[in-house]
Short mmCIF file of C-alpha atoms in Angstrom, two decimals:
data_model
loop_
_atom_site.label_atom_id
_atom_site.label_comp_id
_atom_site.label_asym_id
_atom_site.label_seq_id
_atom_site.Cartn_x
_atom_site.Cartn_y
_atom_site.Cartn_z
CA MET A 295 65.75 155.30 88.08
CA LYS A 296 66.15 155.46 91.86
CA LYS A 297 64.78 151.93 92.09
CA SER A 298 67.41 150.68 89.59
CA ILE A 299 70.26 152.36 91.51
CA GLY A 300 69.00 150.88 94.78
CA LEU A 301 68.85 147.38 93.27
CA PHE A 302 72.35 147.80 91.85
CA LEU A 303 73.72 148.79 95.28
CA VAL A 304 72.07 145.81 96.92
CA LEU A 305 73.68 143.48 94.37
CA VAL A 306 77.11 145.05 94.83
CA LEU A 307 76.89 144.77 98.61
CA ALA A 308 75.78 141.15 98.32
CA ILE A 309 78.74 140.32 96.08
CA LEU A 310 81.19 142.09 98.38
CA GLY A 311 79.72 140.44 101.42
CA LYS A 312 80.01 137.03 99.82
CA GLY A 313 83.63 137.75 98.89
CA PHE A 314 84.83 138.87 102.33
CA ALA A 315 82.55 137.41 105.02
CA GLU A 316 83.69 133.79 104.90
CA ARG A 317 87.43 133.90 104.29
CA LEU A 318 90.05 132.16 106.44
CA ILE A 319 93.85 132.07 106.11
CA ILE A 320 95.91 129.43 107.94
CA LYS A 321 99.71 129.28 107.82
CA GLY A 322 102.47 127.47 109.66
CA SER A 323 103.48 123.97 110.68
CA ASN A 324 104.18 121.28 108.11
CA THR A 325 103.36 118.72 110.81
CA VAL A 326 99.89 120.11 111.54
CA PHE A 327 99.19 120.53 107.81
CA PRO A 328 97.55 117.06 107.31
CA ILE A 329 95.21 117.69 110.26
CA ALA A 330 94.20 121.10 108.88
CA GLN A 331 93.60 119.57 105.44
CA LEU A 332 91.12 117.06 106.87
CA TRP A 333 89.37 119.71 108.94
CA ILE A 334 89.01 121.98 105.92
CA GLU A 335 87.63 119.19 103.73
CA GLU A 336 84.97 118.41 106.34
CA LEU A 337 84.09 122.07 106.97
CA LYS A 338 83.59 122.68 103.26
CA LYS A 339 81.02 119.87 103.11
CA ASN A 340 78.78 121.82 105.50
CA ASN A 341 79.81 125.31 104.38
CA PRO A 342 80.91 125.25 100.72
CA GLU A 343 80.87 129.08 100.61
CA ILE A 344 83.83 129.40 102.98
CA GLU A 345 87.19 130.23 101.35
CA ILE A 346 90.18 128.76 103.20
CA THR A 347 93.82 129.19 102.27
CA LEU A 348 96.25 126.73 103.88
CA GLU A 349 100.05 126.94 103.78
CA GLY A 350 102.54 124.65 105.53
CA ALA A 351 105.99 126.24 105.42
CA GLY A 352 106.97 125.82 109.07
CA SER A 353 105.87 126.88 112.56
CA SER A 354 108.06 129.99 112.62
CA THR A 355 106.59 131.27 109.34
CA GLY A 356 103.07 130.86 110.71
CA ILE A 357 103.83 132.73 113.92
CA ALA A 358 105.62 135.48 111.94
CA ALA A 359 102.51 135.79 109.76
CA LEU A 360 100.36 136.19 112.86
CA PHE A 361 102.58 139.09 113.95
CA ASN A 362 102.33 140.85 110.59
CA GLY A 363 98.61 140.20 110.20
CA THR A 364 98.77 137.99 107.11
CA THR A 365 97.16 134.94 108.70
CA ASP A 366 94.13 134.30 110.91
CA ILE A 367 95.52 131.12 112.48
CA ALA A 368 99.12 130.00 112.97
CA ASN A 369 99.67 126.24 113.16
CA ALA A 370 102.71 125.27 115.20
CA SER A 371 104.39 122.07 116.32
CA ARG A 372 106.08 123.95 119.16
CA PHE A 373 105.19 126.58 121.76
CA LEU A 374 106.15 130.23 121.37
CA LYS A 375 109.86 131.05 121.80
CA LYS A 376 110.91 133.52 124.49
CA LYS A 377 111.79 136.12 121.85
CA GLU A 378 108.29 135.74 120.34
CA ILE A 379 106.66 136.17 123.76
CA ASP A 380 108.83 139.24 124.39
CA LYS A 381 107.85 140.71 121.03
CA MET A 382 104.19 139.98 121.73
CA ASN A 383 104.45 141.85 125.03
CA ARG A 384 106.28 144.81 123.48
CA GLU A 385 103.63 145.17 120.79
CA GLY A 386 100.72 144.78 123.20
CA LEU A 387 99.48 141.60 121.54
CA TYR A 388 98.19 138.33 122.96
CA PHE A 389 98.33 135.08 121.00
CA ALA A 390 96.28 132.31 122.60
CA PRO A 391 97.61 128.73 122.30
CA ILE A 392 95.12 125.97 121.53
CA VAL A 393 96.29 122.35 121.70
CA VAL A 394 95.28 120.50 118.54
CA GLY A 395 96.61 117.05 119.40
CA TYR A 396 99.82 115.21 120.31
CA ASP A 397 102.68 113.92 118.17
CA GLY A 398 105.79 111.81 118.47
CA ILE A 399 108.82 112.59 116.31
CA ALA A 400 109.52 109.31 114.56
CA ILE A 401 113.08 108.32 113.64
CA ILE A 402 112.99 106.71 110.22
CA VAL A 403 115.46 104.64 108.18
CA ASN A 404 115.28 102.55 105.02
CA PRO A 405 113.57 99.16 105.59
CA ARG A 406 116.70 97.36 104.27
CA LEU A 407 118.92 98.74 107.04
CA LYS A 408 119.22 96.11 109.77
CA ILE A 409 118.62 98.33 112.79
CA ASN A 410 115.47 98.52 114.90
CA ASN A 411 116.36 100.64 117.94
CA ILE A 412 118.40 103.75 118.60
CA THR A 413 119.37 105.58 121.78
CA LEU A 414 119.15 109.33 122.28
CA LYS A 415 122.94 109.39 122.77
CA THR A 416 123.51 107.65 119.42
CA LEU A 417 120.99 109.90 117.69
CA LYS A 418 122.77 112.95 119.06
CA GLY A 419 126.10 111.53 117.93
CA ILE A 420 124.81 111.08 114.38
CA TYR A 421 123.33 114.57 114.05
CA THR A 422 126.32 116.33 115.64
CA GLY A 423 128.82 114.51 113.41
CA LYS A 424 130.47 112.33 116.06
CA LEU A 425 129.15 109.20 114.35
CA ARG A 426 129.47 109.34 110.57
CA MET A 427 129.44 105.69 109.52
CA TRP A 428 126.78 103.07 110.19
CA ASN A 429 129.35 100.59 111.54
CA GLN A 430 130.18 103.17 114.25
CA VAL A 431 126.56 102.90 115.36
CA ASP A 432 126.65 99.11 115.33
CA PRO A 433 129.62 96.96 114.16
CA ASN A 434 127.14 94.63 112.43
CA LEU A 435 125.97 97.44 110.14
CA PRO A 436 127.68 98.24 106.80
CA LYS A 437 130.74 100.46 106.66
CA LYS A 438 128.75 103.13 104.83
CA ARG A 439 128.44 106.86 105.41
CA ILE A 440 125.24 107.90 107.18
CA VAL A 441 123.13 110.19 104.96
CA ILE A 442 121.39 112.51 107.41
CA TYR A 443 118.23 114.53 106.76
CA SER A 444 116.65 117.21 108.93
CA ARG A 445 113.85 119.74 108.66
CA ASN A 446 115.04 123.33 108.23
CA THR A 447 115.27 125.88 111.04
CA ALA A 448 111.80 127.34 110.31
CA SER A 449 110.30 124.04 111.41
CA GLY A 450 108.88 123.42 114.87
CA THR A 451 109.87 119.78 114.42
CA PHE A 452 113.49 120.87 114.01
CA GLU A 453 113.30 122.96 117.17
CA THR A 454 111.75 120.15 119.21
CA PHE A 455 114.39 117.71 117.94
CA GLU A 456 117.17 120.21 118.68
CA LYS A 457 115.91 120.68 122.23
CA LYS A 458 115.06 117.07 123.13
CA VAL A 459 117.85 115.26 121.26
CA LEU A 460 120.78 117.61 120.63
CA ASP A 461 120.52 119.24 124.06
CA GLY A 462 121.94 122.58 122.95
CA GLU A 463 124.59 121.27 120.52
CA LYS A 464 124.58 122.29 116.86
CA MET A 465 123.86 120.01 113.94
CA PHE A 466 126.83 118.93 111.85
CA PRO A 467 127.23 121.04 108.65
CA THR A 468 126.76 118.03 106.34
CA VAL A 469 123.22 117.36 107.61
CA LYS A 470 120.83 117.93 104.69
CA MET A 471 118.31 120.57 105.82
CA VAL A 472 115.06 120.36 103.84
CA GLU A 473 111.73 122.19 103.79
CA SER A 474 109.42 119.23 103.22
CA THR A 475 108.66 116.30 105.51
CA GLN A 476 107.45 114.31 102.50
CA PHE A 477 110.83 114.91 100.83
CA GLU A 478 112.52 113.30 103.86
CA ILE A 479 110.23 110.28 103.58
CA ASP A 480 110.95 109.89 99.86
CA GLN A 481 114.73 110.22 100.27
CA VAL A 482 114.92 107.68 103.10
CA ALA A 483 112.78 105.27 101.08
CA ARG A 484 115.29 105.52 98.19
CA ASN A 485 118.55 105.46 100.14
CA PRO A 486 119.42 102.38 102.27
CA TYR A 487 121.86 104.42 104.37
CA ALA A 488 119.70 107.47 105.13
CA ILE A 489 118.13 108.58 108.42
CA ALA A 490 115.60 111.32 109.17
CA TYR A 491 113.01 112.41 111.72
CA VAL A 492 109.36 113.22 110.95
CA GLY A 493 106.04 113.74 112.69
CA VAL A 494 104.49 110.32 113.26
CA GLY A 495 101.48 111.28 111.13
CA TYR A 496 103.69 111.30 108.02
CA VAL A 497 105.06 107.78 108.46
CA SER A 498 104.33 105.42 105.57
CA GLU A 499 105.14 101.82 104.69
CA LYS A 500 108.02 103.07 102.54
CA VAL A 501 110.21 103.60 105.64
CA LYS A 502 111.00 101.84 108.92
CA VAL A 503 110.36 103.52 112.27
CA LEU A 504 112.96 102.86 114.96
CA THR A 505 112.19 102.51 118.63
CA VAL A 506 113.95 105.17 120.72
CA GLU A 507 115.43 103.86 123.97
CA GLY A 508 113.37 100.73 123.28
CA VAL A 509 110.07 102.65 123.19
CA LYS A 510 107.73 102.73 120.18
CA PRO A 511 105.95 105.97 119.20
CA THR A 512 102.52 104.46 119.84
CA LYS A 513 99.44 106.48 120.71
CA LEU A 514 99.63 105.58 124.42
CA ASN A 515 103.39 106.16 124.65
CA ILE A 516 103.02 109.58 123.03
CA LEU A 517 100.05 110.64 125.16
CA THR A 518 101.83 109.62 128.38
CA ALA A 519 105.17 111.06 127.13
CA LYS A 520 106.83 107.66 127.67
CA TYR A 521 108.12 108.01 124.13
CA PRO A 522 111.06 110.41 124.65
CA ILE A 523 110.43 112.66 121.63
CA SER A 524 106.76 113.49 122.22
CA ARG A 525 105.14 116.93 122.00
CA PRO A 526 101.81 118.79 121.79
CA LEU A 527 100.68 120.40 118.53
CA TYR A 528 99.16 123.89 118.56
CA MET A 529 97.26 126.52 116.71
CA PHE A 530 97.65 130.15 117.80
CA ILE A 531 95.11 132.93 117.31
CA ASP A 532 95.36 136.65 118.04
CA VAL A 533 92.92 137.44 120.87
CA THR A 534 94.27 140.91 121.65
CA ASN A 535 90.79 142.31 121.02
CA GLY A 536 88.97 139.32 122.52
CA TRP A 537 88.03 135.79 121.52
CA PRO A 538 86.15 135.39 118.23
CA GLU A 539 82.44 135.09 118.96
CA SER A 540 81.42 134.35 115.38
CA GLY A 541 82.87 133.94 111.91
CA PRO A 542 85.20 131.44 110.21
CA VAL A 543 87.93 131.45 112.89
CA LYS A 544 85.43 130.48 115.59
CA GLU A 545 83.81 127.92 113.26
CA TYR A 546 87.18 126.33 112.46
CA ILE A 547 88.35 126.12 116.08
CA THR A 548 84.99 124.83 117.33
CA PHE A 549 85.02 122.09 114.71
CA GLY A 550 88.68 121.16 115.37
CA LEU A 551 88.00 120.62 119.07
CA SER A 552 84.75 118.73 118.46
CA LYS A 553 84.41 114.94 118.53
CA LYS A 554 84.54 114.77 114.73
CA GLY A 555 87.52 117.13 114.56
CA GLN A 556 89.47 115.06 117.08
CA GLU A 557 88.61 111.86 115.21
CA LEU A 558 90.24 113.45 112.17
CA VAL A 559 93.38 114.19 114.24
CA GLU A 560 93.61 110.42 114.77
CA LYS A 561 92.85 109.76 111.10
CA ALA A 562 95.82 111.99 110.22
CA GLY A 563 98.02 109.67 112.29
CA TYR A 564 98.36 111.78 115.45
CA VAL A 565 96.89 111.51 118.94
CA ALA A 566 93.67 113.32 119.87
CA ALA A 567 93.99 115.88 122.65
CA TYR A 568 90.42 115.59 123.88
CA GLY A 569 88.18 112.60 124.56
CA PHE A 570 84.39 112.63 124.28
#
């Protein structure tokens, strides 16, 4: 009887251990999402037992989840805001930033629109409502209203665009604020008079990428910050009690910063942060 009870307990502990030991939750940036997807796919090949949940609802949501303890890793396409750093200090926490790769925010239009370059001043004028018709941008363009798309305020891409392009001014109320980068791509592909901005890794043949101030968002131009809307991409982890020395968080980070992990950053359409 005692032998049976002992065997039962061993089985229960084994099941519980299998259920909890290899679980990882990642939340945050829509921009970093494709990179994380590729990393997860590769990790699962070598460790099929690991359970990974990935959500991409915006950088701010990921960082908020790190504060409330509902994620292990927060992906972000921006650095921490001052109010987040202040909150971290008040609560006695420390979130460590890890650069994943580099990105350029691509300005996209419909391929049928006969425009190839845009200035930061013009871009600001469009998004703040000073320029509402395409012929105001260029007299050779149609006299058609500009249909403007933007990521919502939870997005790190929105915050980078607001800082680097709008320079403190507010977006015009008619700008269509959306949650999904892919939705922006699809809408611009359908509408010949639409404009949007997306992480360069999302660009597809369905849309046309404009040069900004005559500069293309190429790998070299992004890495050297010659392209004016370039930025690093991050993941944040809570190291208040020290860096992870084992477990799925350490495994994920180690892989992401490895040669293979950085190759997958490039495969996702971004620029690797580390060379090997």
